[in-house]
Every structure is written in structure tokens, then in C-alpha cells.
PDB file of C-alpha atoms in Angstrom:
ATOM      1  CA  UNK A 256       0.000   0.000   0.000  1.00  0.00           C
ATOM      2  CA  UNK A 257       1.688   3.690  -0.816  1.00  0.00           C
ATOM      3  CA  UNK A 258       0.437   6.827   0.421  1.00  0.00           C
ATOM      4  CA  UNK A 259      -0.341   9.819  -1.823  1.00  0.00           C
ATOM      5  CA  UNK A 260      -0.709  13.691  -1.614  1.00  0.00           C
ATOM      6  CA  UNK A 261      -3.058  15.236  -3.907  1.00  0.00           C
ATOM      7  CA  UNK A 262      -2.284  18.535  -5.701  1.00  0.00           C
ATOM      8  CA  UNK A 263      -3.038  21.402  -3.489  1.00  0.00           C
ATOM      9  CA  UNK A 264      -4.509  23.373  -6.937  1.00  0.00           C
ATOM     10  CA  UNK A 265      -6.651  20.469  -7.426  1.00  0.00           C
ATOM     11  CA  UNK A 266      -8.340  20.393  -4.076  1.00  0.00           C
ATOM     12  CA  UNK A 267      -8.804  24.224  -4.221  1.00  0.00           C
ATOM     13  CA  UNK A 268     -10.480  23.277  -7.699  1.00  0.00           C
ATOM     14  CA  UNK A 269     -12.943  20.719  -6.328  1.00  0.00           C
ATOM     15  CA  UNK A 270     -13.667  22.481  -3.287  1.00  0.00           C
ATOM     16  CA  UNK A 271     -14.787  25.505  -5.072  1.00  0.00           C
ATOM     17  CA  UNK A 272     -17.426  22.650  -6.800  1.00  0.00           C
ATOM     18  CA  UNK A 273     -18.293  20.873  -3.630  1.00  0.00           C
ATOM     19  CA  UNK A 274     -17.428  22.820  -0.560  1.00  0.00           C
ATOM     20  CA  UNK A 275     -17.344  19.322   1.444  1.00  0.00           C
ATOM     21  CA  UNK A 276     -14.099  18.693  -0.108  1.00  0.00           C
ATOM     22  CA  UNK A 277     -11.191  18.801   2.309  1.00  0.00           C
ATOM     23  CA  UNK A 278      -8.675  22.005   1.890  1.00  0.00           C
ATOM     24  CA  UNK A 279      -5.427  21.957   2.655  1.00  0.00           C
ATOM     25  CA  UNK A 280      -6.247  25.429   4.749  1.00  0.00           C
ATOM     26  CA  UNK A 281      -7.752  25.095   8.276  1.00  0.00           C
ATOM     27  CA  UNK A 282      -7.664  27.631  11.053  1.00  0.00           C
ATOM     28  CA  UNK A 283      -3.986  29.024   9.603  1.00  0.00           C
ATOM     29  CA  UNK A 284      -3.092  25.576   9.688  1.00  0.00           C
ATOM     30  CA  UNK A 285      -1.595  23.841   6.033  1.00  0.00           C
ATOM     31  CA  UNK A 286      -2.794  20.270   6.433  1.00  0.00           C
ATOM     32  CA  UNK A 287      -1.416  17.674   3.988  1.00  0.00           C
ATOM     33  CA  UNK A 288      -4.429  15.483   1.843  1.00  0.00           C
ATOM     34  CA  UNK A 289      -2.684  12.646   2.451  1.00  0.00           C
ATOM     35  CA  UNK A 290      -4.246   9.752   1.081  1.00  0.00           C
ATOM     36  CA  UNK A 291      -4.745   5.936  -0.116  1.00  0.00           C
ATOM     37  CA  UNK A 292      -5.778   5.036  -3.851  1.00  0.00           C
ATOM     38  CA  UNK A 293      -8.957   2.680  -4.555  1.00  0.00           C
ATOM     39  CA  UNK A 294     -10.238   2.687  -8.147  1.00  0.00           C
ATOM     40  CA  UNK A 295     -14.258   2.816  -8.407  1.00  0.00           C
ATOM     41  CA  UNK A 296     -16.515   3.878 -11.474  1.00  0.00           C
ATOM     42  CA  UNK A 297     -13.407   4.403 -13.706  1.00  0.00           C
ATOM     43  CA  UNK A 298     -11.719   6.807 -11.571  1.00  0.00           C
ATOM     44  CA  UNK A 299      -9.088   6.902  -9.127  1.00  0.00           C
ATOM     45  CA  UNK A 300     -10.711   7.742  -5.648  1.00  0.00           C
ATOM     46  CA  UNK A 301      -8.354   8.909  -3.095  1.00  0.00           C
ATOM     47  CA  UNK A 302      -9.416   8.050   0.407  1.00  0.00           C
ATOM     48  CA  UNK A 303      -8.104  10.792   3.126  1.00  0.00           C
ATOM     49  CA  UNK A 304      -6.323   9.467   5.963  1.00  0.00           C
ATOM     50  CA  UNK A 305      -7.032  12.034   9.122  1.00  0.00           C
ATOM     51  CA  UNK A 306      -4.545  12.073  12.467  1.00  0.00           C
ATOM     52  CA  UNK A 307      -6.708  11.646  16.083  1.00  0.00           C
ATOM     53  CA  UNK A 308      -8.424  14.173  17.141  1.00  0.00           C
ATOM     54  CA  UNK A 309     -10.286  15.006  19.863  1.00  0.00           C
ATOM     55  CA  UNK A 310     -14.227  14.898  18.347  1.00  0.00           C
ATOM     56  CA  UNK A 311     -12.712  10.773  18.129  1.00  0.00           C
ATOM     57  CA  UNK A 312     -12.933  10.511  22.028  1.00  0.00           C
ATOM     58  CA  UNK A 313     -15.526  10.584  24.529  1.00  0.00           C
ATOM     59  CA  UNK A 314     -15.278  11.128  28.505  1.00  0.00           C
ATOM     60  CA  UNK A 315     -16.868   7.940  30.167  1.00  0.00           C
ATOM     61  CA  UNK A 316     -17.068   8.736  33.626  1.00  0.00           C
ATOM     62  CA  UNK A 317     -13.634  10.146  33.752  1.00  0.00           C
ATOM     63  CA  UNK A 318     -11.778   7.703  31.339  1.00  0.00           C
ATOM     64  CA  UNK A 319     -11.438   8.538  27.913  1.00  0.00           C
ATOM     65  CA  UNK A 320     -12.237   6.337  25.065  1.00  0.00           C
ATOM     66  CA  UNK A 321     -12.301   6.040  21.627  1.00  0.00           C
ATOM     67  CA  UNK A 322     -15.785   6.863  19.919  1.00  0.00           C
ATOM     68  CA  UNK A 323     -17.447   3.949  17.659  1.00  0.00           C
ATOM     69  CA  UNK A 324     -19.526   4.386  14.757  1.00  0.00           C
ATOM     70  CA  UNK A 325     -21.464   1.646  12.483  1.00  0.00           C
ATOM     71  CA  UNK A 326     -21.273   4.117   9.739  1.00  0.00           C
ATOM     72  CA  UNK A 327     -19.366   2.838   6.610  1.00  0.00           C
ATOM     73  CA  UNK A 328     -18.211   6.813   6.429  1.00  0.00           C
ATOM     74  CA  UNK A 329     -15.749   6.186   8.448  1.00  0.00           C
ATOM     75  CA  UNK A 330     -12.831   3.394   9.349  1.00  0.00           C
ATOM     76  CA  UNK A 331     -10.729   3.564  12.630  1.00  0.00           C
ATOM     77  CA  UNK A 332      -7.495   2.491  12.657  1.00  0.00           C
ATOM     78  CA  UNK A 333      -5.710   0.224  15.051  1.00  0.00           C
ATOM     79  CA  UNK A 334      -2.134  -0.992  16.225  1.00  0.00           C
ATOM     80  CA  UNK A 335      -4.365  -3.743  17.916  1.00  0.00           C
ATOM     81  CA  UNK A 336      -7.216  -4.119  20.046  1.00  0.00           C
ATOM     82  CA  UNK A 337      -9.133  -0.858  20.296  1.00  0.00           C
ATOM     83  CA  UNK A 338      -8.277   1.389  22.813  1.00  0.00           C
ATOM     84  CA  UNK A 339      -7.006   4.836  23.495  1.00  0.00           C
ATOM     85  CA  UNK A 340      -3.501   4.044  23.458  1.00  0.00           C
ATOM     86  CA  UNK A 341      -3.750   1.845  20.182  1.00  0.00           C
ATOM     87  CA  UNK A 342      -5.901   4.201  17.990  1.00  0.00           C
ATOM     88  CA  UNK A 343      -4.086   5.537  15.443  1.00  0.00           C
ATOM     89  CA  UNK A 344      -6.875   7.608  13.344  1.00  0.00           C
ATOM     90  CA  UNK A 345      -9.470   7.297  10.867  1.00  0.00           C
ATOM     91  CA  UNK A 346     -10.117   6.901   6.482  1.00  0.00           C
ATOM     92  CA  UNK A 347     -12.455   9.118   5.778  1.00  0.00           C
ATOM     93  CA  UNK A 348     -14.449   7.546   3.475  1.00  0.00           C
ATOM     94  CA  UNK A 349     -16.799  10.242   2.623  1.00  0.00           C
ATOM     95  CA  UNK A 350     -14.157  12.650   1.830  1.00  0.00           C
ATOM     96  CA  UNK A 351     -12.493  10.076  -0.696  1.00  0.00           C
ATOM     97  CA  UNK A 352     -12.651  12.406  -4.492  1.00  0.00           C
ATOM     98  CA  UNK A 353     -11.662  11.089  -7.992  1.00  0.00           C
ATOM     99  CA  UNK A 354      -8.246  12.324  -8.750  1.00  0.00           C
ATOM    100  CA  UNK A 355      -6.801  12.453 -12.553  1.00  0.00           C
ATOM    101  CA  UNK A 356      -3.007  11.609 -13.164  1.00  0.00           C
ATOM    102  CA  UNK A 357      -0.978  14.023 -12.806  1.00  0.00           C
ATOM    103  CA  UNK A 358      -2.246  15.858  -9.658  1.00  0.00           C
ATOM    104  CA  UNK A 359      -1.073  13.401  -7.036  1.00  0.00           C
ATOM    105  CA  UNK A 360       2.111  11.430  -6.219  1.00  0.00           C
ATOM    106  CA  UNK A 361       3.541   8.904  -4.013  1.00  0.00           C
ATOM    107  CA  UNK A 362       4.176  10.863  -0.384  1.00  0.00           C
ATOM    108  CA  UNK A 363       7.691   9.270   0.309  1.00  0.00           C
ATOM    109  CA  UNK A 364       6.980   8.905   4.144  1.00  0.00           C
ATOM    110  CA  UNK A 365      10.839   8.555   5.078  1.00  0.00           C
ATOM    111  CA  UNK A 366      11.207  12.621   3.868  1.00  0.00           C
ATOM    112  CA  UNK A 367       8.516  13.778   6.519  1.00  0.00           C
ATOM    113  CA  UNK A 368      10.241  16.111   9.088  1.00  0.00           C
ATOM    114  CA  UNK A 369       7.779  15.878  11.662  1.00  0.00           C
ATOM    115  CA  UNK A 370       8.731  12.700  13.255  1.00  0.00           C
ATOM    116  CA  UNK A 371       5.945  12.305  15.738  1.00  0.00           C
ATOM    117  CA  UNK A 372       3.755  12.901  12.330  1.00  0.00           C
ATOM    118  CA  UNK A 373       6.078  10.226  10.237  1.00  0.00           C
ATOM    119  CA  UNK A 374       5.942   7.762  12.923  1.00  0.00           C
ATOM    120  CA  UNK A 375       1.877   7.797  12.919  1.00  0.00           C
ATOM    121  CA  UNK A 376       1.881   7.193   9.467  1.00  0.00           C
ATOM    122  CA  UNK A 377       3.867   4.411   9.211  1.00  0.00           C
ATOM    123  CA  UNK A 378       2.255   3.006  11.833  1.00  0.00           C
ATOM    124  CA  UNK A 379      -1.524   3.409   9.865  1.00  0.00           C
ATOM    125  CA  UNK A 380       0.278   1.635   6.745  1.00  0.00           C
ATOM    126  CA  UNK A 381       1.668  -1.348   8.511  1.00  0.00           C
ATOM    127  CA  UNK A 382      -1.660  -2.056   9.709  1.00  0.00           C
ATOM    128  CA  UNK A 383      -3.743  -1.009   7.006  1.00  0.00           C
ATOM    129  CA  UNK A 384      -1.813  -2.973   4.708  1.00  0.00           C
ATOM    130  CA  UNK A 385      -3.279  -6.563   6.160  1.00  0.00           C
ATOM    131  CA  UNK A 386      -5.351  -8.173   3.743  1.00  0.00           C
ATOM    132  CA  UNK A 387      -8.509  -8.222   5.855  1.00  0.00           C
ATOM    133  CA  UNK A 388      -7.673  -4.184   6.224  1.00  0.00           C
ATOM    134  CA  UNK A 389      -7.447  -3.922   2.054  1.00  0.00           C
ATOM    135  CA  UNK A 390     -10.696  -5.785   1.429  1.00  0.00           C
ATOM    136  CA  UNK A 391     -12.477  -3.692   4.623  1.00  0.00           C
ATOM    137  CA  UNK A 392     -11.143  -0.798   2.624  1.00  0.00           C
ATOM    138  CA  UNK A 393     -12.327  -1.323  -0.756  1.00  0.00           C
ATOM    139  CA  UNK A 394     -15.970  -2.631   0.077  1.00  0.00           C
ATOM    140  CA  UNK A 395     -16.480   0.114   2.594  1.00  0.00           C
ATOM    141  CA  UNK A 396     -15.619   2.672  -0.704  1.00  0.00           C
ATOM    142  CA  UNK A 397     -18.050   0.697  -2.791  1.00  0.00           C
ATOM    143  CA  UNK A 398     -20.203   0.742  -0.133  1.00  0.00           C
ATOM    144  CA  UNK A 399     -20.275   4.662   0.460  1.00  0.00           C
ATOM    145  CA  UNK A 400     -20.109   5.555  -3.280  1.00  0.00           C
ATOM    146  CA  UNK A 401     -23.148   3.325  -4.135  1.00  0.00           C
ATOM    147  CA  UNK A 402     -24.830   4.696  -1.411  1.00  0.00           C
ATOM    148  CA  UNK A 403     -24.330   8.612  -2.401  1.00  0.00           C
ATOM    149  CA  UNK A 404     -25.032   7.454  -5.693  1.00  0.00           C
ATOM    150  CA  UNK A 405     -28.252   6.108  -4.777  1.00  0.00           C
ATOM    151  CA  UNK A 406     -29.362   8.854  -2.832  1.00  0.00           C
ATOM    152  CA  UNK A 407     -29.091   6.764   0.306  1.00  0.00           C
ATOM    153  CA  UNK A 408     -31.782   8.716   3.041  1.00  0.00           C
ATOM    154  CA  UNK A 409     -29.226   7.944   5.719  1.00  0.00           C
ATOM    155  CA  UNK A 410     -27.935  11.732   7.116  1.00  0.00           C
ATOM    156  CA  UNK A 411     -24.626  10.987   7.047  1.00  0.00           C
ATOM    157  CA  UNK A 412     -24.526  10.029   3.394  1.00  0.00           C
ATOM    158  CA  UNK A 413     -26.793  13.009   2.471  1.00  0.00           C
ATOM    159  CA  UNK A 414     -24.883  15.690   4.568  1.00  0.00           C
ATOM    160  CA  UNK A 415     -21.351  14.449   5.342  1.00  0.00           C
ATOM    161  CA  UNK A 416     -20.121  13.212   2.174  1.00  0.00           C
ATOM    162  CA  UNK A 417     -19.171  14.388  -1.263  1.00  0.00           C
ATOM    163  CA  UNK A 418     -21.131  14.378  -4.429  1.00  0.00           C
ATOM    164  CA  UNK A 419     -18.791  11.929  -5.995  1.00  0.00           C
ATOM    165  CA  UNK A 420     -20.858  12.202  -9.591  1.00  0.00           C
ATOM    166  CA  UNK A 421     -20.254  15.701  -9.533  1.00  0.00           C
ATOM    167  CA  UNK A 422     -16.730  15.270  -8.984  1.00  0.00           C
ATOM    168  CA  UNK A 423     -16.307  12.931 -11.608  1.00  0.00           C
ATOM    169  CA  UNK A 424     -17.809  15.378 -13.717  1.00  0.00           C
ATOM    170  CA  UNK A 425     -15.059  18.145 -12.363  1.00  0.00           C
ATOM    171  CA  UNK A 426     -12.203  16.177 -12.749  1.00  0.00           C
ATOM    172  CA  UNK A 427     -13.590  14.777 -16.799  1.00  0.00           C
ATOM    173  CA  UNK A 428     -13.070  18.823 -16.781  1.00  0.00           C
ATOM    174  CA  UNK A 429     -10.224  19.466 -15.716  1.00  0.00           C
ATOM    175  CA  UNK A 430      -8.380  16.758 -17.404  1.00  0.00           C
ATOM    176  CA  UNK A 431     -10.206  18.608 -20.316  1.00  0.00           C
ATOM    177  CA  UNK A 432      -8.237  21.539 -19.695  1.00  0.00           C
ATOM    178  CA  UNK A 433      -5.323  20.559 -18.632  1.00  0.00           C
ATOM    179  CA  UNK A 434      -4.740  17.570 -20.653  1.00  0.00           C
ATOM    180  CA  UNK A 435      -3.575  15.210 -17.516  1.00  0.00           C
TER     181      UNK A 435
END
């Protein structure tokens, strides 16, 4: 499994189309689209990975712990069972867009300067590169596009993820115009 980062042009591009497209901007803050590569509907979908954060935990009575969902939106990630100390972050599913060659490339994790930010990512690879972890990954992105492209009623599908058919439509234009 490689990771990739997607052209920072490119994301401005789709976000401008569907404003629930990740930016690289947030609060002041330049956050990498860093990112894993499943092919659905003829495209190349690139599925964000996203550190911990602190909407992932919950206070139980004074002991933190690591939110659950049943949504297919969304895949934690594990160095083992699942607790605090062994969650390593999340693929957002519904943030995954269509990318066209040319605006990505292989993020060479070895180069990364932050080394508490280097470690984490290796970490999510060596675990999400099991074989149960590659099939999880690819049905739950079938999953989630088939469901958008239904017009699934669930809330999370309707509000929280992308309109990947108007993406695909975005990036046919774009390799239009810039011949990628």
C-alpha cells in the first residue's frame, strides 16, 4: 500500500465545486491530503487518511475512550485491540474524491520532518496494509459511493459526504483543460 498527496490546486479546484471537499487550509493551519488510492466507477478515488483528534474521544465517567460508529463513512485504525492508546486515526471515506493523473504522487513517508507525524503514518500503513484491512477498505468505498449514488436517506450520506458524480464530472473537466 503507498500513500499519496493530492495537488493542493486540485483540491482548491474541487472544493470551489463541492465545498465538502477537504482544503489543505484550516484555522492558519496547512494540512497535507494525504491519502490511499482505490479505483471505483473508472476513476481513481483517493481516500483521506485524518490524524486523532479530539471529536474521536468521549469522557466515560472520567476515562477517555475512543468513539465507535457503524457508519461505513468512516474506518478507525488500530495498532491492535481498540483502545485509546492503540488508535491511530481514521479513512475518511466520505471525503475520498476522484483524482486524474498528474495531480497526485507517491508521499515518500521517510522525507517527513515531523517525526511524531512520520511515525503515525507508518504506523496506519503497517496495519492497514493486512489483507482483511485492504478488502475492509475497498468494500467500505463501494459501499459509500453506491450509497451517495443512490441517494441513500441515511444523514450521514446526504450531509457528510461528497457528491462523488459531480466530482467525476469536475475532474472529466479538468483533465479537459489541462490535458492530464
Amino acid at each position: 500500500m503507498k500513500l499519496y498527496e493530492i495537488d493542493r490546486d486540485y483540491m482548491d479546484y474541487l472544493h470551489k465545486i463541492d465545498s465538502k471537499v477537504l482544503t489543505h487550509n484550516v484555522d492558519k493551519h496547512q494540512r497535507k491530503f494525504i491519502a490511499i488510492k482505490v479505483k471505483l466507477n473508472g476513476y481513481q478515488y483517493f481516500v483521506p487518511l485524518s490524524s486523532p483528534d479530539f471529536r474521536d474521544y468521549y469522557d466515560d465517567h472520567g476515562i477517555k475512550k475512543v468513539q465507535f460508529t457503524r457508519v461505513p463513512t468512516i474506518k478507525r485504525i488500530f495498532n491492535g485491540n481498540p483502545t485509546v492508546e492503540s488508535y491511530l486515526g481514521k479513512l475518511l471515506f466520505n471525503n475520498m474524491v476522484p483524482v486524474p493523473k498528474g495531480s497526485y504522487y507517491e508521499f515518500n513517508i521517510f522525507l517527513e520532518k515531523d517525526q511524531k507525524y512520520k511515525r503515525l503514518l507508518i504506523d496506519q500503513v503497517r496495519v492497514l496494509r493486512s489483507k482483511k484491512n485492504q478488502e475492509d477498505i475497498l468494500k467500505r468505498a463501494q459501499v459509500v459511493y453506491k450509497l451517495k449514488s443512490r441517494n441513500s436517506s441515511y444523514s450521514y450520506i446526504q450531509y457528510a459526504t461528497v457528491d462523488f458524480s459531480l466530482l467525476e464530472k469536475a475532474c472529466d473537466k479538468y483533465i479537459e483543460k489541462y490535458g492530464c
